[in-house]
XYZ file of C-alpha atoms in Angstrom:
287
model
C 7.098 -0.963 -8.203
C 8.072 2.717 -8.574
C 9.478 1.882 -11.988
C 6.151 0.388 -12.998
C 4.149 3.343 -11.849
C 6.308 5.855 -13.686
C 6.183 3.542 -16.766
C 2.356 3.794 -16.606
C 2.438 7.593 -16.243
C 4.828 7.682 -19.152
C 2.373 5.774 -21.306
C -0.344 8.224 -20.431
C 1.892 11.039 -21.462
C 2.871 9.389 -24.656
C -0.715 8.686 -25.661
C -1.692 12.361 -25.127
C 1.375 13.781 -26.868
C 2.056 11.522 -29.805
C -1.307 9.986 -30.637
C -3.599 12.082 -32.922
C -5.481 14.856 -31.046
C -8.843 13.798 -29.675
C -11.777 16.203 -29.413
C -12.456 18.331 -26.352
C -15.390 16.228 -25.233
C -13.117 13.133 -24.643
C -10.555 15.522 -23.069
C -13.067 16.931 -20.508
C -14.521 13.505 -19.798
C -11.052 12.152 -19.099
C -10.190 14.984 -16.688
C -13.484 14.663 -14.951
C -13.299 10.959 -14.521
C -9.736 11.219 -13.272
C -10.667 13.840 -10.625
C -13.762 11.713 -9.617
C -11.541 8.661 -9.225
C -9.004 10.471 -7.047
C -11.766 11.966 -4.788
C -13.613 8.502 -4.505
C -10.433 6.731 -3.488
C -9.441 9.438 -1.044
C -12.891 9.266 0.507
C -12.664 5.471 0.638
C -9.280 5.708 2.454
C -10.740 8.088 5.005
C -13.722 5.873 5.723
C -11.396 2.909 6.083
C -9.175 4.759 8.582
C -12.219 5.875 10.507
C -13.658 2.293 10.762
C -10.216 0.902 11.806
C -9.960 3.462 14.536
C -13.462 2.722 15.863
C -12.809 -0.988 15.775
C -9.448 -0.552 17.485
C -7.737 -2.455 14.718
C -4.005 -3.313 15.335
C -1.457 -1.496 13.193
C -0.216 -4.612 11.463
C -3.755 -5.504 10.448
C -4.335 -1.972 9.150
C -1.117 -2.009 7.187
C -1.962 -5.440 5.624
C -5.478 -4.559 4.666
C -4.475 -1.204 3.081
C -1.572 -2.690 1.184
C -3.813 -5.457 -0.060
C -6.290 -2.964 -1.335
C -3.459 -0.833 -2.906
C -1.632 -3.526 -4.734
C -4.924 -5.221 -5.805
C -6.127 -1.843 -7.243
C -2.783 -1.174 -9.007
C -2.757 -4.747 -10.535
C -6.326 -4.195 -11.786
C -5.359 -0.825 -13.296
C -2.540 -2.498 -15.153
C -4.675 -5.178 -16.640
C -7.678 -3.026 -17.668
C -5.869 -1.401 -20.669
C -4.338 -4.678 -21.702
C -7.841 -6.112 -21.961
C -9.573 -3.053 -23.420
C -7.052 -2.632 -26.249
C -8.228 -6.018 -27.757
C -11.697 -4.732 -28.119
C -11.005 -1.163 -29.296
C -7.715 -1.551 -31.204
C -6.457 1.737 -32.595
C -9.484 3.769 -31.329
C -7.576 6.776 -30.021
C -10.395 8.285 -28.032
C -11.331 5.272 -26.017
C -7.777 3.918 -25.617
C -6.557 7.327 -24.482
C -9.268 7.638 -21.961
C -8.750 4.096 -20.607
C -4.856 4.526 -20.359
C -4.933 7.911 -18.721
C -7.773 6.975 -16.231
C -5.930 3.794 -15.358
C -2.707 5.694 -14.830
C -4.340 8.227 -12.518
C -6.176 5.495 -10.571
C -2.889 3.452 -10.146
C -0.963 6.496 -8.893
C -3.780 7.273 -6.447
C -3.833 3.756 -5.099
C -0.008 3.983 -4.789
C 0.137 7.198 -2.854
C -2.931 6.587 -0.588
C -2.483 2.903 0.296
C 1.124 1.923 -0.431
C 3.589 4.771 0.389
C 2.865 4.907 4.062
C 2.410 1.248 4.765
C 5.057 -0.431 2.692
C 7.979 0.875 4.743
C 6.269 -0.591 7.917
C 5.511 -4.042 6.529
C 8.260 -6.520 7.213
C 7.917 -8.674 4.115
C 10.307 -11.221 2.747
C 10.612 -12.162 -0.932
C 9.503 -15.620 -1.889
C 11.560 -17.065 -4.758
C 8.854 -19.584 -5.781
C 6.229 -16.819 -5.733
C 8.301 -14.589 -7.915
C 9.037 -17.451 -10.391
C 5.372 -18.289 -10.563
C 4.270 -14.769 -11.168
C 6.988 -14.366 -13.746
C 5.858 -17.495 -15.617
C 2.216 -16.563 -15.539
C 2.914 -13.093 -17.024
C 5.152 -14.641 -19.681
C 2.317 -16.969 -20.754
C -0.118 -14.129 -20.717
C 2.267 -11.981 -22.793
C 2.887 -14.581 -25.331
C -0.818 -15.375 -25.640
C -1.506 -11.680 -26.069
C 1.028 -11.306 -28.905
C -0.339 -14.370 -30.681
C -3.763 -12.985 -30.453
C -2.539 -9.556 -31.586
C -1.022 -10.906 -34.757
C -4.414 -12.314 -35.779
C -5.780 -8.805 -36.410
C -5.862 -7.605 -40.048
C -5.052 -3.900 -39.352
C -1.404 -3.247 -38.722
C -2.107 -0.252 -36.447
C -4.173 -2.527 -34.279
C -1.386 -5.040 -33.956
C 1.093 -2.306 -33.153
C -0.973 -0.635 -30.443
C -1.828 -4.006 -28.837
C 1.732 -5.102 -28.552
C 2.815 -1.613 -27.360
C 0.194 -1.624 -24.683
C 1.071 -5.189 -23.513
C 4.749 -4.411 -23.223
C 4.484 -1.168 -21.266
C 1.762 -2.238 -18.878
C 3.652 -5.494 -18.065
C 5.919 -3.198 -16.055
C 3.020 -2.440 -13.804
C 1.159 -5.846 -13.641
C 4.178 -8.019 -12.811
C 5.627 -6.008 -9.813
C 2.053 -5.423 -8.362
C 1.215 -9.105 -8.582
C 4.603 -9.985 -6.877
C 3.978 -7.438 -4.092
C 0.376 -8.614 -3.654
C 1.534 -12.242 -3.427
C 4.147 -11.212 -0.827
C 1.548 -9.458 1.295
C -0.726 -12.576 1.153
C 1.996 -15.133 1.832
C 4.985 -13.302 3.206
C 3.099 -11.671 6.129
C 1.407 -14.867 7.000
C 4.866 -16.358 7.583
C 5.888 -13.364 9.632
C 2.765 -13.686 11.787
C 3.613 -17.276 12.380
C 7.107 -16.294 13.432
C 5.665 -13.770 15.782
C 3.398 -16.403 17.329
C 6.431 -18.709 17.826
C 8.294 -15.846 19.530
C 5.255 -15.211 21.749
C 5.202 -18.982 22.746
C 8.962 -18.841 23.672
C 8.173 -15.719 25.785
C 5.247 -17.385 27.626
C 7.043 -17.572 30.861
C 8.092 -14.013 30.909
C 4.624 -12.841 29.822
C 3.059 -14.938 32.700
C 5.485 -13.478 35.138
C 4.711 -9.904 34.035
C 0.973 -10.712 34.245
C 1.312 -11.964 37.835
C 3.245 -8.868 38.702
C 0.468 -6.737 37.255
C -2.177 -8.568 39.287
C -3.243 -11.114 36.557
C -4.227 -8.221 34.225
C -2.529 -7.508 30.897
C -3.423 -3.843 31.148
C -3.208 -1.304 28.260
C -0.857 -2.229 25.397
C 0.900 -0.421 22.586
C -1.103 -0.852 19.409
C 2.071 -0.991 17.237
C 4.076 -3.815 18.947
C 1.104 -5.156 20.856
C 3.142 -5.320 24.153
C 1.765 -4.091 27.484
C 2.972 -0.738 28.700
C 5.267 -0.598 31.714
C 7.408 1.909 33.489
C 10.794 0.626 32.286
C 10.997 -0.553 28.671
C 7.557 0.053 27.261
C 6.932 3.563 28.674
C 3.712 5.117 27.263
C 4.592 8.270 25.249
C 1.940 10.648 24.054
C 1.932 12.200 20.620
C 1.046 15.813 21.299
C -0.696 16.653 18.171
C -3.348 13.834 18.202
C -3.223 12.432 21.668
C -2.516 8.884 20.694
C -0.170 6.854 22.835
C 2.681 4.606 21.680
C 5.553 2.910 23.700
C 8.958 4.518 23.876
C 10.642 1.774 21.756
C 8.073 2.235 18.971
C 8.388 5.854 19.191
C 12.098 5.584 18.704
C 11.538 3.261 15.627
C 9.158 5.740 14.131
C 11.516 8.579 14.813
C 14.444 6.672 13.356
C 12.652 5.697 10.047
C 11.337 9.205 9.394
C 14.468 11.242 10.467
C 12.748 14.616 10.063
C 12.439 15.742 13.765
C 8.865 14.540 13.535
C 6.679 11.480 14.112
C 3.696 10.596 11.942
C 1.044 8.944 14.088
C 0.332 5.454 12.588
C -3.167 5.598 13.819
C -4.411 8.987 12.349
C -1.254 10.031 10.420
C -1.135 13.454 12.048
C 2.436 14.848 12.400
C 3.867 15.615 15.780
C 7.098 17.704 15.717
C 9.700 16.656 18.360
C 13.339 17.319 19.249
C 16.026 14.675 19.253
C 14.480 11.353 20.453
C 11.491 9.999 22.377
C 12.415 11.981 25.572
C 10.617 14.982 24.032
C 7.372 13.102 23.926
C 5.470 13.530 27.271
C 4.620 10.376 29.300
C 1.098 9.386 29.495
C 0.739 9.362 33.337
C -2.817 8.278 33.144
C -1.840 4.956 31.654
C 1.140 4.615 33.919
C -1.284 4.712 36.871
C -3.165 1.764 35.412
C 0.014 -0.380 35.239
């Protein structure tokens, strides 16, 4: 995925450096449209986070929805230049604008919706899905080349083939990742349900001990807080609470003496381990 992103950035750089110089109007429009795209996507991300917090969405649901948006956006950004080039051919101004804007949009989707969520999504590769995506893209690529050679102008043929080759490095990985999000996480959710069924007896016992009330639960692992294994720990910078086990996992993944809150993404600086996070005694009283 990263290779595809940098390939796309390289395409934008190559267009601006090696293609004939375009006029200042196109340059200003490209910069303005790129900035507008970044601001719009950033605003959309903030609205999405706000809505999820108000609805009390679970972390896994938030990760899946954001990853779906991110990979879908990147895939679309990869296909747009591959389609536009057939209509404009060797039109430097329009093609440069399209490629650079698509590059900026793809990078923005990647950093806003993928970088934080991808390391938390426990996805598994699906060989049949990978094979299907590869075959689909091979068919599209062959069809694109056959259509390209029907053009009369040699420059049009060259730029069409060139665009198809480079943007394949973006569309293929993003389609695979999107498919894994749609199919892989569904299998993981099923596995989680099976584990919950196996743990039914234990859960029922814990509910009886708590007076037939599940009580507050950790929004990451969705397990109820208790005073032994799922001790509620408060993130000092934002006030959100996670269980001790999830705090250890977040700390272990980031390894920078800090924990990034999965709910609001604020950073809480800590010492060595979860013991430096204060207990949420208000929640402990409810258990």
